[in-house]
C-alpha cells in the first residue's frame, strides 16, 4: 500500500513520471494464474491481500482520477494512467448528484 500512497503524493506534486513508476510497482504483488493481490512480491505473506487492493483503488480514485472530497463539492482533477490515452468513470454520487 505504501507505493500507492507515494504515487498519489507524486501526482499531487505534479511529478507524473515518478508517480507512474510508483504506480507500476504495485503490480509486482499480483499472483498468477488469477492475478490475485499478494502481501509481498514473493509467494510469502497473505494471499488476496485487501490492503493492497484498497491502496490500488485509492491510487486510481484519489491519484489518477484526482478526486478530492470537500465539504460542499467534489473536486476532480484527472491525470492519465501511464500508457493510457483516455480515462472515464461513472456512477459517482456526492451530495445527491450522480455523474
PDB file of N, CA and C in Angstrom:
ATOM      1  N   UNK A   1       0.813  -1.185   0.000  1.00  0.00           N
ATOM      2  CA  UNK A   1       0.000   0.000   0.000  1.00  0.00           C
ATOM      3  C   UNK A   1       0.860   1.254   0.000  1.00  0.00           C
ATOM      4  N   UNK A   2       2.071   1.153   0.461  1.00  0.00           N
ATOM      5  CA  UNK A   2       2.952   2.310   0.535  1.00  0.00           C
ATOM      6  C   UNK A   2       3.158   2.948  -0.837  1.00  0.00           C
ATOM      7  N   UNK A   3       3.387   2.135  -1.863  1.00  0.00           N
ATOM      8  CA  UNK A   3       3.652   2.681  -3.191  1.00  0.00           C
ATOM      9  C   UNK A   3       2.450   3.413  -3.756  1.00  0.00           C
ATOM     10  N   UNK A   4       1.252   2.962  -3.428  1.00  0.00           N
ATOM     11  CA  UNK A   4       0.063   3.662  -3.913  1.00  0.00           C
ATOM     12  C   UNK A   4      -0.023   5.060  -3.292  1.00  0.00           C
ATOM     13  N   UNK A   5       0.307   5.185  -2.011  1.00  0.00           N
ATOM     14  CA  UNK A   5       0.263   6.493  -1.353  1.00  0.00           C
ATOM     15  C   UNK A   5       1.360   7.404  -1.898  1.00  0.00           C
ATOM     16  N   UNK A   6       2.537   6.843  -2.152  1.00  0.00           N
ATOM     17  CA  UNK A   6       3.611   7.631  -2.757  1.00  0.00           C
ATOM     18  C   UNK A   6       3.199   8.117  -4.144  1.00  0.00           C
ATOM     19  N   UNK A   7       2.525   7.266  -4.893  1.00  0.00           N
ATOM     20  CA  UNK A   7       2.064   7.635  -6.232  1.00  0.00           C
ATOM     21  C   UNK A   7       1.096   8.813  -6.159  1.00  0.00           C
ATOM     22  N   UNK A   8       0.159   8.773  -5.224  1.00  0.00           N
ATOM     23  CA  UNK A   8      -0.788   9.875  -5.051  1.00  0.00           C
ATOM     24  C   UNK A   8      -0.039  11.162  -4.704  1.00  0.00           C
ATOM     25  N   UNK A   9       0.923  11.060  -3.809  1.00  0.00           N
ATOM     26  CA  UNK A   9       1.716  12.228  -3.433  1.00  0.00           C
ATOM     27  C   UNK A   9       2.469  12.828  -4.605  1.00  0.00           C
ATOM     28  N   UNK A  10       3.058  11.983  -5.432  1.00  0.00           N
ATOM     29  CA  UNK A  10       3.789  12.484  -6.600  1.00  0.00           C
ATOM     30  C   UNK A  10       2.846  13.166  -7.592  1.00  0.00           C
ATOM     31  N   UNK A  11       1.648  12.622  -7.765  1.00  0.00           N
ATOM     32  CA  UNK A  11       0.665  13.257  -8.641  1.00  0.00           C
ATOM     33  C   UNK A  11       0.252  14.615  -8.084  1.00  0.00           C
ATOM     34  N   UNK A  12       0.091  14.694  -6.781  1.00  0.00           N
ATOM     35  CA  UNK A  12      -0.263  15.958  -6.132  1.00  0.00           C
ATOM     36  C   UNK A  12       0.814  17.013  -6.382  1.00  0.00           C
ATOM     37  N   UNK A  13       2.066  16.566  -6.457  1.00  0.00           N
ATOM     38  CA  UNK A  13       3.186  17.474  -6.701  1.00  0.00           C
ATOM     39  C   UNK A  13       3.431  17.731  -8.187  1.00  0.00           C
ATOM     40  N   UNK A  14       2.663  17.057  -9.049  1.00  0.00           N
ATOM     41  CA  UNK A  14       2.825  17.237 -10.490  1.00  0.00           C
ATOM     42  C   UNK A  14       3.983  16.450 -11.086  1.00  0.00           C
ATOM     43  N   UNK A  15       4.492  15.466 -10.363  1.00  0.00           N
ATOM     44  CA  UNK A  15       5.613  14.653 -10.835  1.00  0.00           C
ATOM     45  C   UNK A  15       5.061  13.369 -11.458  1.00  0.00           C
ATOM     46  N   UNK A  16       4.613  13.496 -12.709  1.00  0.00           N
ATOM     47  CA  UNK A  16       3.899  12.409 -13.375  1.00  0.00           C
ATOM     48  C   UNK A  16       4.770  11.189 -13.630  1.00  0.00           C
ATOM     49  N   UNK A  17       6.012  11.379 -14.021  1.00  0.00           N
ATOM     50  CA  UNK A  17       6.885  10.238 -14.297  1.00  0.00           C
ATOM     51  C   UNK A  17       7.136   9.420 -13.034  1.00  0.00           C
ATOM     52  N   UNK A  18       7.462  10.094 -11.945  1.00  0.00           N
ATOM     53  CA  UNK A  18       7.708   9.398 -10.683  1.00  0.00           C
ATOM     54  C   UNK A  18       6.437   8.690 -10.205  1.00  0.00           C
ATOM     55  N   UNK A  19       5.292   9.356 -10.366  1.00  0.00           N
ATOM     56  CA  UNK A  19       4.022   8.749  -9.976  1.00  0.00           C
ATOM     57  C   UNK A  19       3.760   7.482 -10.774  1.00  0.00           C
ATOM     58  N   UNK A  20       4.041   7.524 -12.065  1.00  0.00           N
ATOM     59  CA  UNK A  20       3.827   6.359 -12.917  1.00  0.00           C
ATOM     60  C   UNK A  20       4.704   5.185 -12.520  1.00  0.00           C
ATOM     61  N   UNK A  21       5.956   5.465 -12.188  1.00  0.00           N
ATOM     62  CA  UNK A  21       6.868   4.400 -11.762  1.00  0.00           C
ATOM     63  C   UNK A  21       6.385   3.762 -10.463  1.00  0.00           C
ATOM     64  N   UNK A  22       5.959   4.576  -9.516  1.00  0.00           N
ATOM     65  CA  UNK A  22       5.464   4.055  -8.243  1.00  0.00           C
ATOM     66  C   UNK A  22       4.149   3.296  -8.424  1.00  0.00           C
ATOM     67  N   UNK A  23       3.301   3.778  -9.318  1.00  0.00           N
ATOM     68  CA  UNK A  23       2.031   3.109  -9.608  1.00  0.00           C
ATOM     69  C   UNK A  23       2.279   1.703 -10.148  1.00  0.00           C
ATOM     70  N   UNK A  24       3.223   1.573 -11.064  1.00  0.00           N
ATOM     71  CA  UNK A  24       3.502   0.274 -11.685  1.00  0.00           C
ATOM     72  C   UNK A  24       4.113  -0.727 -10.704  1.00  0.00           C
ATOM     73  N   UNK A  25       4.811  -0.250  -9.676  1.00  0.00           N
ATOM     74  CA  UNK A  25       5.415  -1.140  -8.683  1.00  0.00           C
ATOM     75  C   UNK A  25       4.347  -1.997  -8.004  1.00  0.00           C
ATOM     76  N   UNK A  26       3.130  -1.459  -7.862  1.00  0.00           N
ATOM     77  CA  UNK A  26       2.054  -2.197  -7.191  1.00  0.00           C
ATOM     78  C   UNK A  26       1.756  -3.535  -7.865  1.00  0.00           C
ATOM     79  N   UNK A  27       1.960  -3.619  -9.165  1.00  0.00           N
ATOM     80  CA  UNK A  27       1.617  -4.821  -9.914  1.00  0.00           C
ATOM     81  C   UNK A  27       2.560  -5.990  -9.647  1.00  0.00           C
ATOM     82  N   UNK A  28       3.675  -5.728  -8.972  1.00  0.00           N
ATOM     83  CA  UNK A  28       4.581  -6.829  -8.614  1.00  0.00           C
ATOM     84  C   UNK A  28       3.908  -7.830  -7.685  1.00  0.00           C
ATOM     85  N   UNK A  29       2.886  -7.390  -6.972  1.00  0.00           N
ATOM     86  CA  UNK A  29       2.254  -8.239  -5.966  1.00  0.00           C
ATOM     87  C   UNK A  29       1.089  -9.059  -6.513  1.00  0.00           C
ATOM     88  N   UNK A  30       0.856  -9.038  -7.809  1.00  0.00           N
ATOM     89  CA  UNK A  30      -0.204  -9.857  -8.395  1.00  0.00           C
ATOM     90  C   UNK A  30       0.302 -11.273  -8.621  1.00  0.00           C
ATOM     91  N   UNK A  31      -0.511 -12.260  -8.272  1.00  0.00           N
ATOM     92  CA  UNK A  31      -0.141 -13.667  -8.380  1.00  0.00           C
ATOM     93  C   UNK A  31      -0.956 -14.365  -9.453  1.00  0.00           C
ATOM     94  N   UNK A  32      -0.259 -15.128 -10.273  1.00  0.00           N
ATOM     95  CA  UNK A  32      -0.890 -15.945 -11.315  1.00  0.00           C
ATOM     96  C   UNK A  32      -1.550 -17.148 -10.660  1.00  0.00           C
ATOM     97  N   UNK A  33      -2.477 -17.798 -11.279  1.00  0.00           N
ATOM     98  CA  UNK A  33      -2.976 -17.501 -12.619  1.00  0.00           C
ATOM     99  C   UNK A  33      -4.151 -16.527 -12.606  1.00  0.00           C
ATOM    100  N   UNK A  34      -4.663 -16.157 -11.427  1.00  0.00           N
ATOM    101  CA  UNK A  34      -5.885 -15.347 -11.363  1.00  0.00           C
ATOM    102  C   UNK A  34      -5.626 -13.875 -11.071  1.00  0.00           C
ATOM    103  N   UNK A  35      -4.366 -13.485 -11.015  1.00  0.00           N
ATOM    104  CA  UNK A  35      -3.983 -12.089 -10.757  1.00  0.00           C
ATOM    105  C   UNK A  35      -4.556 -11.598  -9.418  1.00  0.00           C
ATOM    106  N   UNK A  36      -4.353 -12.389  -8.377  1.00  0.00           N
ATOM    107  CA  UNK A  36      -4.801 -12.067  -7.023  1.00  0.00           C
ATOM    108  C   UNK A  36      -3.685 -11.290  -6.323  1.00  0.00           C
ATOM    109  N   UNK A  37      -4.051 -10.242  -5.588  1.00  0.00           N
ATOM    110  CA  UNK A  37      -3.068  -9.432  -4.874  1.00  0.00           C
ATOM    111  C   UNK A  37      -2.492 -10.223  -3.700  1.00  0.00           C
ATOM    112  N   UNK A  38      -1.180 -10.202  -3.592  1.00  0.00           N
ATOM    113  CA  UNK A  38      -0.462 -10.855  -2.501  1.00  0.00           C
ATOM    114  C   UNK A  38       0.181  -9.779  -1.635  1.00  0.00           C
ATOM    115  N   UNK A  39       0.480 -10.108  -0.396  1.00  0.00           N
ATOM    116  CA  UNK A  39       1.074  -9.129   0.517  1.00  0.00           C
ATOM    117  C   UNK A  39       2.472  -8.694   0.081  1.00  0.00           C
ATOM    118  N   UNK A  40       3.236  -9.622  -0.462  1.00  0.00           N
ATOM    119  CA  UNK A  40       4.619  -9.347  -0.881  1.00  0.00           C
ATOM    120  C   UNK A  40       4.805  -9.766  -2.332  1.00  0.00           C
ATOM    121  N   UNK A  41       5.820  -9.237  -3.007  1.00  0.00           N
ATOM    122  CA  UNK A  41       6.094  -9.658  -4.382  1.00  0.00           C
ATOM    123  C   UNK A  41       6.466 -11.140  -4.497  1.00  0.00           C
ATOM    124  N   UNK A  42       6.915 -11.720  -3.413  1.00  0.00           N
ATOM    125  CA  UNK A  42       7.214 -13.157  -3.401  1.00  0.00           C
ATOM    126  C   UNK A  42       5.952 -13.908  -2.999  1.00  0.00           C
ATOM    127  N   UNK A  43       6.025 -15.211  -2.931  1.00  0.00           N
ATOM    128  CA  UNK A  43       4.860 -16.007  -2.532  1.00  0.00           C
ATOM    129  C   UNK A  43       4.579 -15.912  -1.036  1.00  0.00           C
ATOM    130  N   UNK A  44       5.457 -15.270  -0.268  1.00  0.00           N
ATOM    131  CA  UNK A  44       5.268 -15.141   1.177  1.00  0.00           C
ATOM    132  C   UNK A  44       4.139 -14.161   1.489  1.00  0.00           C
ATOM    133  N   UNK A  45       3.610 -14.289   2.687  1.00  0.00           N
ATOM    134  CA  UNK A  45       2.599 -13.339   3.142  1.00  0.00           C
ATOM    135  C   UNK A  45       1.189 -13.747   2.789  1.00  0.00           C
ATOM    136  N   UNK A  46       0.297 -12.853   3.027  1.00  0.00           N
ATOM    137  CA  UNK A  46      -1.132 -13.088   2.869  1.00  0.00           C
ATOM    138  C   UNK A  46      -1.544 -13.046   1.391  1.00  0.00           C
ATOM    139  N   UNK A  47      -2.347 -14.025   0.988  1.00  0.00           N
ATOM    140  CA  UNK A  47      -2.921 -14.030  -0.352  1.00  0.00           C
ATOM    141  C   UNK A  47      -4.268 -13.321  -0.305  1.00  0.00           C
ATOM    142  N   UNK A  48      -4.639 -12.696  -1.416  1.00  0.00           N
ATOM    143  CA  UNK A  48      -5.861 -11.890  -1.501  1.00  0.00           C
ATOM    144  C   UNK A  48      -5.796 -10.776  -0.448  1.00  0.00           C
ATOM    145  N   UNK A  49      -4.716 -10.038  -0.506  1.00  0.00           N
ATOM    146  CA  UNK A  49      -4.372  -9.013   0.478  1.00  0.00           C
ATOM    147  C   UNK A  49      -5.195  -7.748   0.218  1.00  0.00           C
ATOM    148  N   UNK A  50      -6.236  -7.549   1.006  1.00  0.00           N
ATOM    149  CA  UNK A  50      -7.187  -6.466   0.781  1.00  0.00           C
ATOM    150  C   UNK A  50      -6.569  -5.081   0.939  1.00  0.00           C
ATOM    151  N   UNK A  51      -5.573  -4.937   1.768  1.00  0.00           N
ATOM    152  CA  UNK A  51      -4.910  -3.650   1.934  1.00  0.00           C
ATOM    153  C   UNK A  51      -4.276  -3.204   0.626  1.00  0.00           C
ATOM    154  N   UNK A  52      -3.641  -4.123  -0.089  1.00  0.00           N
ATOM    155  CA  UNK A  52      -3.038  -3.787  -1.378  1.00  0.00           C
ATOM    156  C   UNK A  52      -4.097  -3.412  -2.403  1.00  0.00           C
ATOM    157  N   UNK A  53      -5.198  -4.131  -2.396  1.00  0.00           N
ATOM    158  CA  UNK A  53      -6.292  -3.823  -3.315  1.00  0.00           C
ATOM    159  C   UNK A  53      -6.836  -2.429  -3.019  1.00  0.00           C
ATOM    160  N   UNK A  54      -7.032  -2.125  -1.746  1.00  0.00           N
ATOM    161  CA  UNK A  54      -7.511  -0.801  -1.354  1.00  0.00           C
ATOM    162  C   UNK A  54      -6.550   0.297  -1.752  1.00  0.00           C
ATOM    163  N   UNK A  55      -5.267   0.060  -1.579  1.00  0.00           N
ATOM    164  CA  UNK A  55      -4.269   1.043  -1.986  1.00  0.00           C
ATOM    165  C   UNK A  55      -4.291   1.292  -3.482  1.00  0.00           C
ATOM    166  N   UNK A  56      -4.438   0.217  -4.253  1.00  0.00           N
ATOM    167  CA  UNK A  56      -4.518   0.358  -5.705  1.00  0.00           C
ATOM    168  C   UNK A  56      -5.739   1.201  -6.092  1.00  0.00           C
ATOM    169  N   UNK A  57      -6.893   0.890  -5.485  1.00  0.00           N
ATOM    170  CA  UNK A  57      -8.106   1.659  -5.801  1.00  0.00           C
ATOM    171  C   UNK A  57      -7.950   3.129  -5.402  1.00  0.00           C
ATOM    172  N   UNK A  58      -7.307   3.383  -4.273  1.00  0.00           N
ATOM    173  CA  UNK A  58      -7.076   4.768  -3.867  1.00  0.00           C
ATOM    174  C   UNK A  58      -6.153   5.488  -4.835  1.00  0.00           C
ATOM    175  N   UNK A  59      -5.125   4.792  -5.325  1.00  0.00           N
ATOM    176  CA  UNK A  59      -4.227   5.442  -6.284  1.00  0.00           C
ATOM    177  C   UNK A  59      -4.957   5.782  -7.583  1.00  0.00           C
ATOM    178  N   UNK A  60      -5.974   5.006  -7.922  1.00  0.00           N
ATOM    179  CA  UNK A  60      -6.786   5.329  -9.097  1.00  0.00           C
ATOM    180  C   UNK A  60      -7.732   6.495  -8.799  1.00  0.00           C
ATOM    181  N   UNK A  61      -8.502   6.382  -7.716  1.00  0.00           N
ATOM    182  CA  UNK A  61      -9.526   7.396  -7.424  1.00  0.00           C
ATOM    183  C   UNK A  61      -8.932   8.745  -7.016  1.00  0.00           C
ATOM    184  N   UNK A  62      -8.049   8.730  -6.047  1.00  0.00           N
ATOM    185  CA  UNK A  62      -7.539   9.973  -5.492  1.00  0.00           C
ATOM    186  C   UNK A  62      -6.231  10.418  -6.142  1.00  0.00           C
ATOM    187  N   UNK A  63      -5.602   9.503  -6.884  1.00  0.00           N
ATOM    188  CA  UNK A  63      -4.394   9.836  -7.620  1.00  0.00           C
ATOM    189  C   UNK A  63      -4.715  10.207  -9.050  1.00  0.00           C
ATOM    190  N   UNK A  64      -4.937   9.200  -9.881  1.00  0.00           N
ATOM    191  CA  UNK A  64      -5.116   9.458 -11.307  1.00  0.00           C
ATOM    192  C   UNK A  64      -6.447  10.111 -11.656  1.00  0.00           C
ATOM    193  N   UNK A  65      -7.522   9.787 -10.974  1.00  0.00           N
ATOM    194  CA  UNK A  65      -8.784  10.479 -11.251  1.00  0.00           C
ATOM    195  C   UNK A  65      -8.820  11.836 -10.561  1.00  0.00           C
ATOM    196  N   UNK A  66      -7.957  12.019  -9.581  1.00  0.00           N
ATOM    197  CA  UNK A  66      -7.811  13.329  -8.943  1.00  0.00           C
ATOM    198  C   UNK A  66      -8.999  13.759  -8.105  1.00  0.00           C
ATOM    199  N   UNK A  67      -9.742  12.812  -7.557  1.00  0.00           N
ATOM    200  CA  UNK A  67     -10.913  13.160  -6.755  1.00  0.00           C
ATOM    201  C   UNK A  67     -10.466  13.719  -5.409  1.00  0.00           C
ATOM    202  N   UNK A  68     -11.061  14.861  -5.050  1.00  0.00           N
ATOM    203  CA  UNK A  68     -10.834  15.465  -3.747  1.00  0.00           C
ATOM    204  C   UNK A  68     -12.194  15.778  -3.138  1.00  0.00           C
ATOM    205  N   UNK A  69     -12.463  15.194  -1.986  1.00  0.00           N
ATOM    206  CA  UNK A  69     -13.745  15.371  -1.321  1.00  0.00           C
ATOM    207  C   UNK A  69     -13.672  16.630  -0.466  1.00  0.00           C
ATOM    208  N   UNK A  70     -14.563  17.574  -0.750  1.00  0.00           N
ATOM    209  CA  UNK A  70     -14.670  18.813   0.012  1.00  0.00           C
ATOM    210  C   UNK A  70     -16.042  18.835   0.684  1.00  0.00           C
ATOM    211  N   UNK A  71     -16.210  19.703   1.642  1.00  0.00           N
ATOM    212  CA  UNK A  71     -17.481  19.764   2.366  1.00  0.00           C
ATOM    213  C   UNK A  71     -18.648  20.120   1.445  1.00  0.00           C
ATOM    214  N   UNK A  72     -18.422  21.010   0.483  1.00  0.00           N
ATOM    215  CA  UNK A  72     -19.520  21.484  -0.352  1.00  0.00           C
ATOM    216  C   UNK A  72     -19.417  21.083  -1.820  1.00  0.00           C
ATOM    217  N   UNK A  73     -18.369  20.397  -2.199  1.00  0.00           N
ATOM    218  CA  UNK A  73     -18.232  19.962  -3.588  1.00  0.00           C
ATOM    219  C   UNK A  73     -17.233  18.820  -3.701  1.00  0.00           C
ATOM    220  N   UNK A  74     -17.230  18.227  -4.867  1.00  0.00           N
ATOM    221  CA  UNK A  74     -16.299  17.147  -5.182  1.00  0.00           C
ATOM    222  C   UNK A  74     -15.367  17.664  -6.265  1.00  0.00           C
ATOM    223  N   UNK A  75     -14.094  17.814  -5.924  1.00  0.00           N
ATOM    224  CA  UNK A  75     -13.126  18.273  -6.915  1.00  0.00           C
ATOM    225  C   UNK A  75     -12.612  17.104  -7.739  1.00  0.00           C
ATOM    226  N   UNK A  76     -12.428  17.330  -9.031  1.00  0.00           N
ATOM    227  CA  UNK A  76     -11.919  16.296  -9.931  1.00  0.00           C
ATOM    228  C   UNK A  76     -10.850  16.923 -10.815  1.00  0.00           C
ATOM    229  N   UNK A  77      -9.627  16.420 -10.701  1.00  0.00           N
ATOM    230  CA  UNK A  77      -8.502  16.918 -11.481  1.00  0.00           C
ATOM    231  C   UNK A  77      -7.705  15.719 -12.009  1.00  0.00           C
ATOM    232  N   UNK A  78      -8.193  15.101 -13.091  1.00  0.00           N
ATOM    233  CA  UNK A  78      -7.611  13.831 -13.547  1.00  0.00           C
ATOM    234  C   UNK A  78      -6.252  13.965 -14.228  1.00  0.00           C
ATOM    235  N   UNK A  79      -5.489  12.904 -14.150  1.00  0.00           N
ATOM    236  CA  UNK A  79      -4.256  12.680 -14.902  1.00  0.00           C
ATOM    237  C   UNK A  79      -4.398  11.309 -15.548  1.00  0.00           C
ATOM    238  N   UNK A  80      -3.724  11.096 -16.646  1.00  0.00           N
ATOM    239  CA  UNK A  80      -3.800   9.801 -17.300  1.00  0.00           C
ATOM    240  C   UNK A  80      -2.848   8.803 -16.659  1.00  0.00           C
ATOM    241  N   UNK A  81      -3.331   7.581 -16.508  1.00  0.00           N
ATOM    242  CA  UNK A  81      -2.511   6.469 -16.042  1.00  0.00           C
ATOM    243  C   UNK A  81      -1.432   6.225 -17.099  1.00  0.00           C
ATOM    244  N   UNK A  82      -0.210   5.838 -16.705  1.00  0.00           N
ATOM    245  CA  UNK A  82       0.837   5.588 -17.696  1.00  0.00           C
ATOM    246  C   UNK A  82       0.362   4.634 -18.791  1.00  0.00           C
ATOM    247  N   UNK A  83       0.689   4.964 -20.024  1.00  0.00           N
ATOM    248  CA  UNK A  83       0.373   4.158 -21.209  1.00  0.00           C
ATOM    249  C   UNK A  83      -1.112   4.148 -21.550  1.00  0.00           C
ATOM    250  N   UNK A  84      -1.904   5.067 -21.008  1.00  0.00           N
ATOM    251  CA  UNK A  84      -3.323   5.189 -21.354  1.00  0.00           C
ATOM    252  C   UNK A  84      -3.540   6.457 -22.173  1.00  0.00           C
ATOM    253  N   UNK A  85      -4.556   6.405 -23.026  1.00  0.00           N
ATOM    254  CA  UNK A  85      -4.875   7.565 -23.859  1.00  0.00           C
ATOM    255  C   UNK A  85      -6.120   8.301 -23.380  1.00  0.00           C
ATOM    256  N   UNK A  86      -6.965   7.647 -22.573  1.00  0.00           N
ATOM    257  CA  UNK A  86      -8.197   8.268 -22.082  1.00  0.00           C
ATOM    258  C   UNK A  86      -8.602   7.625 -20.765  1.00  0.00           C
ATOM    259  N   UNK A  87      -9.406   8.341 -20.003  1.00  0.00           N
ATOM    260  CA  UNK A  87      -9.942   7.816 -18.752  1.00  0.00           C
ATOM    261  C   UNK A  87     -11.384   8.306 -18.605  1.00  0.00           C
ATOM    262  N   UNK A  88     -12.234   7.439 -18.087  1.00  0.00           N
ATOM    263  CA  UNK A  88     -13.608   7.845 -17.797  1.00  0.00           C
ATOM    264  C   UNK A  88     -14.078   7.086 -16.559  1.00  0.00           C
ATOM    265  N   UNK A  89     -15.027   7.653 -15.878  1.00  0.00           N
ATOM    266  CA  UNK A  89     -15.594   6.993 -14.719  1.00  0.00           C
ATOM    267  C   UNK A  89     -17.058   7.398 -14.603  1.00  0.00           C
ATOM    268  N   UNK A  90     -17.866   6.478 -14.104  1.00  0.00           N
ATOM    269  CA  UNK A  90     -19.305   6.707 -13.961  1.00  0.00           C
ATOM    270  C   UNK A  90     -19.772   6.177 -12.612  1.00  0.00           C
ATOM    271  N   UNK A  91     -20.964   6.563 -12.236  1.00  0.00           N
ATOM    272  CA  UNK A  91     -21.551   6.034 -11.020  1.00  0.00           C
ATOM    273  C   UNK A  91     -21.072   6.683  -9.749  1.00  0.00           C
ATOM    274  N   UNK A  92     -20.472   7.873  -9.834  1.00  0.00           N
ATOM    275  CA  UNK A  92     -20.019   8.587  -8.641  1.00  0.00           C
ATOM    276  C   UNK A  92     -21.175   9.436  -8.134  1.00  0.00           C
ATOM    277  N   UNK A  93     -21.505   9.282  -6.863  1.00  0.00           N
ATOM    278  CA  UNK A  93     -22.586  10.065  -6.251  1.00  0.00           C
ATOM    279  C   UNK A  93     -22.019  10.864  -5.090  1.00  0.00           C
ATOM    280  N   UNK A  94     -22.346  12.159  -5.061  1.00  0.00           N
ATOM    281  CA  UNK A  94     -21.894  13.009  -3.967  1.00  0.00           C
ATOM    282  C   UNK A  94     -22.887  14.148  -3.759  1.00  0.00           C
ATOM    283  N   UNK A  95     -23.303  14.366  -2.543  1.00  0.00           N
ATOM    284  CA  UNK A  95     -24.265  15.403  -2.170  1.00  0.00           C
ATOM    285  C   UNK A  95     -25.523  15.350  -3.026  1.00  0.00           C
ATOM    286  N   UNK A  96     -25.974  14.140  -3.337  1.00  0.00           N
ATOM    287  CA  UNK A  96     -27.196  13.956  -4.097  1.00  0.00           C
ATOM    288  C   UNK A  96     -27.040  14.016  -5.603  1.00  0.00           C
ATOM    289  N   UNK A  97     -25.866  14.377  -6.083  1.00  0.00           N
ATOM    290  CA  UNK A  97     -25.625  14.430  -7.526  1.00  0.00           C
ATOM    291  C   UNK A  97     -24.924  13.148  -7.965  1.00  0.00           C
ATOM    292  N   UNK A  98     -25.289  12.675  -9.129  1.00  0.00           N
ATOM    293  CA  UNK A  98     -24.671  11.460  -9.660  1.00  0.00           C
ATOM    294  C   UNK A  98     -24.097  11.768 -11.038  1.00  0.00           C
ATOM    295  N   UNK A  99     -22.843  11.366 -11.247  1.00  0.00           N
ATOM    296  CA  UNK A  99     -22.226  11.545 -12.558  1.00  0.00           C
ATOM    297  C   UNK A  99     -21.296  10.416 -12.861  1.00  0.00           C
TER     298      UNK A  99
END
